[in-house]
PDB file of C-alpha atoms in Angstrom:
ATOM      1  CA  UNK A 207     -90.313-117.452 184.443  1.00 63.00           C
ATOM      2  CA  UNK A 208     -87.058-116.503 182.676  1.00 73.00           C
ATOM      3  CA  UNK A 209     -84.657-113.950 183.495  1.00 84.00           C
ATOM      4  CA  UNK A 210     -83.855-112.916 179.761  1.00 85.00           C
ATOM      5  CA  UNK A 211     -86.431-112.652 177.017  1.00 85.00           C
ATOM      6  CA  UNK A 212     -85.991-115.240 174.288  1.00 83.00           C
ATOM      7  CA  UNK A 213     -83.425-114.293 171.851  1.00 80.00           C
ATOM      8  CA  UNK A 214     -84.828-112.808 168.268  1.00 80.00           C
ATOM      9  CA  UNK A 215     -86.023-114.857 165.587  1.00 81.00           C
ATOM     10  CA  UNK A 216     -83.021-114.171 162.978  1.00 76.00           C
ATOM     11  CA  UNK A 217     -80.760-115.940 165.220  1.00 74.00           C
ATOM     12  CA  UNK A 218     -81.935-119.142 163.562  1.00 74.00           C
ATOM     13  CA  UNK A 219     -80.230-117.720 160.255  1.00 72.00           C
ATOM     14  CA  UNK A 220     -76.609-118.241 162.505  1.00 72.00           C
ATOM     15  CA  UNK A 221     -75.980-122.122 162.717  1.00 69.00           C
ATOM     16  CA  UNK A 222     -72.613-123.966 162.823  1.00 69.00           C
ATOM     17  CA  UNK A 223     -72.275-125.109 159.517  1.00 65.00           C
ATOM     18  CA  UNK A 224     -74.342-122.446 157.787  1.00 63.00           C
ATOM     19  CA  UNK A 225     -73.036-119.400 156.298  1.00 71.00           C
ATOM     20  CA  UNK A 226     -73.631-115.901 158.037  1.00 70.00           C
ATOM     21  CA  UNK A 227     -76.108-113.831 155.583  1.00 70.00           C
ATOM     22  CA  UNK A 228     -74.761-111.110 153.410  1.00 75.00           C
ATOM     23  CA  UNK A 229     -75.478-107.493 154.784  1.00 75.00           C
ATOM     24  CA  UNK A 230     -77.878-105.092 152.755  1.00 79.00           C
ATOM     25  CA  UNK A 231     -76.378-103.618 150.296  1.00 85.00           C
ATOM     26  CA  UNK A 232     -75.481 -99.561 150.544  1.00 84.00           C
ATOM     27  CA  UNK A 233     -77.699 -96.953 150.224  1.00 83.00           C
ATOM     28  CA  UNK A 234     -78.284 -95.272 147.438  1.00 86.00           C
ATOM     29  CA  UNK A 235     -80.707 -91.632 146.792  1.00 86.00           C
ATOM     30  CA  UNK A 236     -82.504 -90.191 150.102  1.00 88.00           C
ATOM     31  CA  UNK A 237     -83.974 -92.506 153.382  1.00 86.00           C
ATOM     32  CA  UNK A 238     -85.800 -91.535 156.030  1.00 88.00           C
ATOM     33  CA  UNK A 239     -83.980 -92.059 159.482  1.00 85.00           C
ATOM     34  CA  UNK A 240     -85.326 -91.318 162.597  1.00 88.00           C
ATOM     35  CA  UNK A 241     -88.086 -89.163 160.859  1.00 88.00           C
ATOM     36  CA  UNK A 242     -85.761 -86.878 158.885  1.00 86.00           C
ATOM     37  CA  UNK A 243     -85.098 -87.167 155.008  1.00 87.00           C
ATOM     38  CA  UNK A 244     -81.646 -87.961 154.257  1.00 84.00           C
ATOM     39  CA  UNK A 245     -79.888 -87.636 150.874  1.00 85.00           C
ATOM     40  CA  UNK A 246     -76.866 -89.472 149.900  1.00 85.00           C
ATOM     41  CA  UNK A 247     -76.228 -87.604 147.052  1.00 83.00           C
ATOM     42  CA  UNK A 248     -73.205 -84.463 147.329  1.00 73.00           C
ATOM     43  CA  UNK A 249     -74.874 -81.158 148.018  1.00 69.00           C
ATOM     44  CA  UNK A 250     -73.251 -77.532 147.990  1.00 61.00           C
ATOM     45  CA  UNK A 251     -73.559 -76.257 151.183  1.00 57.00           C
ATOM     46  CA  UNK A 252     -75.440 -73.186 151.566  1.00 57.00           C
ATOM     47  CA  UNK A 253     -73.431 -69.306 150.577  1.00 48.00           C
ATOM     48  CA  UNK A 254     -73.505 -69.069 154.181  1.00 49.00           C
ATOM     49  CA  UNK A 255     -71.419 -71.726 155.350  1.00 48.00           C
ATOM     50  CA  UNK A 256     -69.379 -71.717 152.838  1.00 47.00           C
ATOM     51  CA  UNK A 257     -67.613 -68.834 153.780  1.00 52.00           C
ATOM     52  CA  UNK A 258     -65.838 -69.971 156.310  1.00 55.00           C
ATOM     53  CA  UNK A 259     -62.374 -68.371 157.235  1.00 57.00           C
ATOM     54  CA  UNK A 260     -60.140 -69.778 155.317  1.00 57.00           C
ATOM     55  CA  UNK A 261     -56.935 -67.627 156.048  1.00 57.00           C
ATOM     56  CA  UNK A 262     -54.674 -70.886 157.826  1.00 56.00           C
ATOM     57  CA  UNK A 263     -51.021 -71.225 157.810  1.00 60.00           C
ATOM     58  CA  UNK A 264     -47.788 -70.816 158.972  1.00 65.00           C
ATOM     59  CA  UNK A 265     -47.753 -67.027 158.571  1.00 67.00           C
ATOM     60  CA  UNK A 266     -51.078 -65.904 159.906  1.00 72.00           C
ATOM     61  CA  UNK A 267     -51.203 -65.089 164.025  1.00 80.00           C
ATOM     62  CA  UNK A 268     -54.169 -66.098 164.888  1.00 81.00           C
ATOM     63  CA  UNK A 269     -54.875 -63.826 168.047  1.00 84.00           C
ATOM     64  CA  UNK A 270     -54.633 -60.987 165.218  1.00 86.00           C
ATOM     65  CA  UNK A 271     -57.119 -62.042 163.304  1.00 87.00           C
ATOM     66  CA  UNK A 272     -59.494 -62.766 166.624  1.00 88.00           C
ATOM     67  CA  UNK A 273     -58.799 -59.507 167.625  1.00 91.00           C
ATOM     68  CA  UNK A 274     -60.053 -58.329 164.126  1.00 90.00           C
ATOM     69  CA  UNK A 275     -62.462 -60.272 163.459  1.00 91.00           C
ATOM     70  CA  UNK A 276     -64.152 -58.982 167.355  1.00 92.00           C
ATOM     71  CA  UNK A 277     -63.522 -55.851 166.297  1.00 94.00           C
ATOM     72  CA  UNK A 278     -65.307 -55.816 163.081  1.00 92.00           C
ATOM     73  CA  UNK A 279     -68.807 -58.129 165.050  1.00 93.00           C
ATOM     74  CA  UNK A 280     -68.859 -55.180 167.182  1.00 93.00           C
ATOM     75  CA  UNK A 281     -69.178 -53.176 164.628  1.00 92.00           C
ATOM     76  CA  UNK A 282     -71.802 -55.706 163.003  1.00 92.00           C
ATOM     77  CA  UNK A 283     -73.316 -55.845 166.093  1.00 92.00           C
ATOM     78  CA  UNK A 284     -74.371 -51.946 166.032  1.00 92.00           C
ATOM     79  CA  UNK A 285     -74.831 -51.701 162.553  1.00 90.00           C
ATOM     80  CA  UNK A 286     -77.476 -54.418 163.857  1.00 91.00           C
ATOM     81  CA  UNK A 287     -79.067 -52.146 166.058  1.00 91.00           C
ATOM     82  CA  UNK A 288     -79.063 -49.228 164.056  1.00 90.00           C
ATOM     83  CA  UNK A 289     -80.776 -51.391 161.726  1.00 88.00           C
ATOM     84  CA  UNK A 290     -83.566 -52.390 163.862  1.00 89.00           C
ATOM     85  CA  UNK A 291     -84.185 -48.829 164.921  1.00 90.00           C
ATOM     86  CA  UNK A 292     -84.497 -47.497 161.329  1.00 89.00           C
ATOM     87  CA  UNK A 293     -85.820 -50.297 159.643  1.00 85.00           C
ATOM     88  CA  UNK A 294     -86.984 -53.325 160.964  1.00 82.00           C
ATOM     89  CA  UNK A 295     -87.710 -55.636 158.645  1.00 81.00           C
ATOM     90  CA  UNK A 296     -83.752 -55.519 156.760  1.00 79.00           C
ATOM     91  CA  UNK A 297     -82.279 -57.238 160.279  1.00 84.00           C
ATOM     92  CA  UNK A 298     -81.649 -60.458 158.422  1.00 86.00           C
ATOM     93  CA  UNK A 299     -78.381 -59.826 156.354  1.00 85.00           C
ATOM     94  CA  UNK A 300     -77.391 -58.090 159.590  1.00 87.00           C
ATOM     95  CA  UNK A 301     -77.715 -61.336 161.957  1.00 90.00           C
ATOM     96  CA  UNK A 302     -76.425 -63.675 158.817  1.00 89.00           C
ATOM     97  CA  UNK A 303     -73.175 -61.387 158.604  1.00 89.00           C
ATOM     98  CA  UNK A 304     -73.174 -61.927 162.509  1.00 92.00           C
ATOM     99  CA  UNK A 305     -73.977 -66.014 162.613  1.00 92.00           C
ATOM    100  CA  UNK A 306     -70.956 -66.123 160.219  1.00 91.00           C
ATOM    101  CA  UNK A 307     -68.554 -64.089 162.375  1.00 92.00           C
ATOM    102  CA  UNK A 308     -69.181 -65.966 164.850  1.00 92.00           C
ATOM    103  CA  UNK A 309     -68.412 -69.195 163.051  1.00 90.00           C
ATOM    104  CA  UNK A 310     -65.224 -67.895 161.823  1.00 89.00           C
ATOM    105  CA  UNK A 311     -64.170 -67.148 165.288  1.00 90.00           C
ATOM    106  CA  UNK A 312     -64.897 -70.425 166.059  1.00 90.00           C
ATOM    107  CA  UNK A 313     -63.092 -72.081 163.807  1.00 87.00           C
ATOM    108  CA  UNK A 314     -60.412 -69.751 164.076  1.00 87.00           C
ATOM    109  CA  UNK A 315     -60.485 -71.251 168.138  1.00 88.00           C
ATOM    110  CA  UNK A 316     -60.672 -74.691 167.169  1.00 86.00           C
ATOM    111  CA  UNK A 317     -57.535 -73.693 164.713  1.00 82.00           C
ATOM    112  CA  UNK A 318     -55.633 -72.652 168.127  1.00 85.00           C
ATOM    113  CA  UNK A 319     -56.431 -75.959 170.482  1.00 88.00           C
ATOM    114  CA  UNK A 320     -53.701 -78.155 169.374  1.00 87.00           C
ATOM    115  CA  UNK A 321     -50.821 -74.772 170.583  1.00 85.00           C
ATOM    116  CA  UNK A 322     -53.001 -74.398 173.665  1.00 88.00           C
ATOM    117  CA  UNK A 323     -52.625 -77.999 174.262  1.00 91.00           C
ATOM    118  CA  UNK A 324     -48.936 -78.403 173.748  1.00 92.00           C
ATOM    119  CA  UNK A 325     -48.452 -75.331 175.885  1.00 92.00           C
ATOM    120  CA  UNK A 326     -50.721 -76.724 179.040  1.00 93.00           C
ATOM    121  CA  UNK A 327     -48.562 -80.004 178.643  1.00 94.00           C
ATOM    122  CA  UNK A 328     -45.477 -77.883 178.579  1.00 95.00           C
ATOM    123  CA  UNK A 329     -46.122 -76.083 181.835  1.00 95.00           C
ATOM    124  CA  UNK A 330     -47.672 -79.180 183.235  1.00 95.00           C
ATOM    125  CA  UNK A 331     -44.528 -80.992 182.646  1.00 96.00           C
ATOM    126  CA  UNK A 332     -42.048 -77.847 183.860  1.00 96.00           C
ATOM    127  CA  UNK A 333     -43.926 -77.575 187.103  1.00 96.00           C
ATOM    128  CA  UNK A 334     -43.501 -81.627 187.638  1.00 96.00           C
ATOM    129  CA  UNK A 335     -39.880 -81.110 187.215  1.00 96.00           C
ATOM    130  CA  UNK A 336     -39.498 -78.169 189.862  1.00 96.00           C
ATOM    131  CA  UNK A 337     -41.046 -80.376 191.942  1.00 95.00           C
ATOM    132  CA  UNK A 338     -39.056 -83.567 191.561  1.00 96.00           C
ATOM    133  CA  UNK A 339     -36.186 -81.788 191.860  1.00 96.00           C
ATOM    134  CA  UNK A 340     -37.504 -79.820 195.026  1.00 94.00           C
ATOM    135  CA  UNK A 341     -37.902 -83.574 196.170  1.00 94.00           C
ATOM    136  CA  UNK A 342     -34.643 -84.685 195.422  1.00 94.00           C
ATOM    137  CA  UNK A 343     -32.834 -81.486 197.067  1.00 94.00           C
ATOM    138  CA  UNK A 344     -34.365 -82.720 200.237  1.00 91.00           C
ATOM    139  CA  UNK A 345     -33.577 -86.728 200.087  1.00 92.00           C
ATOM    140  CA  UNK A 346     -30.387 -85.282 199.438  1.00 94.00           C
ATOM    141  CA  UNK A 347     -29.618 -83.114 202.441  1.00 92.00           C
ATOM    142  CA  UNK A 348     -31.319 -85.782 204.622  1.00 89.00           C
ATOM    143  CA  UNK A 349     -28.791 -88.306 203.617  1.00 90.00           C
ATOM    144  CA  UNK A 350     -26.364 -85.631 203.920  1.00 90.00           C
ATOM    145  CA  UNK A 351     -27.380 -84.891 207.529  1.00 86.00           C
ATOM    146  CA  UNK A 352     -27.741 -88.846 207.817  1.00 82.00           C
ATOM    147  CA  UNK A 353     -23.984 -89.099 207.094  1.00 83.00           C
ATOM    148  CA  UNK A 354     -22.978 -86.048 209.507  1.00 81.00           C
ATOM    149  CA  UNK A 355     -24.548 -88.030 212.209  1.00 72.00           C
ATOM    150  CA  UNK A 356     -23.266 -91.023 211.870  1.00 76.00           C
ATOM    151  CA  UNK A 357     -19.799 -89.674 211.929  1.00 77.00           C
ATOM    152  CA  UNK A 358     -20.797 -88.098 215.369  1.00 72.00           C
ATOM    153  CA  UNK A 359     -20.293 -90.047 218.779  1.00 72.00           C
ATOM    154  CA  UNK A 360     -23.335 -92.717 219.778  1.00 75.00           C
ATOM    155  CA  UNK A 361     -24.509 -89.690 222.513  1.00 75.00           C
ATOM    156  CA  UNK A 362     -24.524 -87.000 220.020  1.00 77.00           C
ATOM    157  CA  UNK A 363     -26.372 -89.305 217.453  1.00 72.00           C
ATOM    158  CA  UNK A 364     -29.429 -90.588 219.936  1.00 79.00           C
ATOM    159  CA  UNK A 365     -29.967 -86.589 220.096  1.00 82.00           C
ATOM    160  CA  UNK A 366     -30.078 -86.338 216.794  1.00 78.00           C
ATOM    161  CA  UNK A 367     -32.141 -89.178 215.983  1.00 83.00           C
ATOM    162  CA  UNK A 368     -34.593 -87.490 218.711  1.00 88.00           C
ATOM    163  CA  UNK A 369     -34.185 -84.467 216.333  1.00 88.00           C
ATOM    164  CA  UNK A 370     -35.292 -85.722 213.383  1.00 87.00           C
ATOM    165  CA  UNK A 371     -38.176 -87.329 215.001  1.00 90.00           C
ATOM    166  CA  UNK A 372     -39.587 -84.165 216.629  1.00 89.00           C
ATOM    167  CA  UNK A 373     -38.855 -82.354 212.637  1.00 87.00           C
ATOM    168  CA  UNK A 374     -40.560 -85.402 211.313  1.00 86.00           C
ATOM    169  CA  UNK A 375     -43.291 -85.477 213.508  1.00 87.00           C
ATOM    170  CA  UNK A 376     -43.856 -81.536 213.127  1.00 84.00           C
ATOM    171  CA  UNK A 377     -43.791 -81.827 209.112  1.00 79.00           C
ATOM    172  CA  UNK A 378     -46.226 -84.779 209.649  1.00 79.00           C
ATOM    173  CA  UNK A 379     -48.575 -82.607 211.446  1.00 77.00           C
ATOM    174  CA  UNK A 380     -48.511 -78.954 210.119  1.00 67.00           C
ATOM    175  CA  UNK A 381     -47.628 -80.347 206.414  1.00 55.00           C
ATOM    176  CA  UNK A 382     -44.292 -78.522 206.204  1.00 49.00           C
ATOM    177  CA  UNK A 383     -41.361 -79.722 204.627  1.00 54.00           C
ATOM    178  CA  UNK A 384     -38.814 -81.012 206.723  1.00 51.00           C
ATOM    179  CA  UNK A 385     -35.693 -78.360 207.475  1.00 52.00           C
ATOM    180  CA  UNK A 386     -32.585 -80.634 207.880  1.00 53.00           C
ATOM    181  CA  UNK A 387     -29.547 -78.911 209.484  1.00 52.00           C
ATOM    182  CA  UNK A 388     -31.138 -76.565 212.246  1.00 48.00           C
TER     183      UNK A 388
END
């Protein structure tokens, strides 16, 4: 009993001296894939999809556009509820309008994502810089304390080492920053 199944029969097409078989030509027209019929012909999108929001550009405030679309969405929703109450069979047009508004809002939100990512990255880098500066200042303070301790007599140096060790152990136990020069 083999641990792996035998290779498929088409492996014989790839010999050492033989040239590999050519790929099949591209499909033209319609074809079936995974049980669904597809076509390689270009088809105009339906009217509802072609009405995507197109007021992009440098002079457009996307926040205001989103607010106006949100307000319009609420108005259309109220109109939909009125239509459902008064004429239940005429709701489809309102649902299409609401769907189009949601699609436009989704499009605008996707347009905002790059600037959102830039702002997030900027915030993270500023926070990291702030933390590094704080740590650098702590190292500088510790170096200054070490230099001042080295200038003292050996008895005072031993006392300073004990105090520094005590502060370091307290900081490690409480996860508090080391205070130098208390």
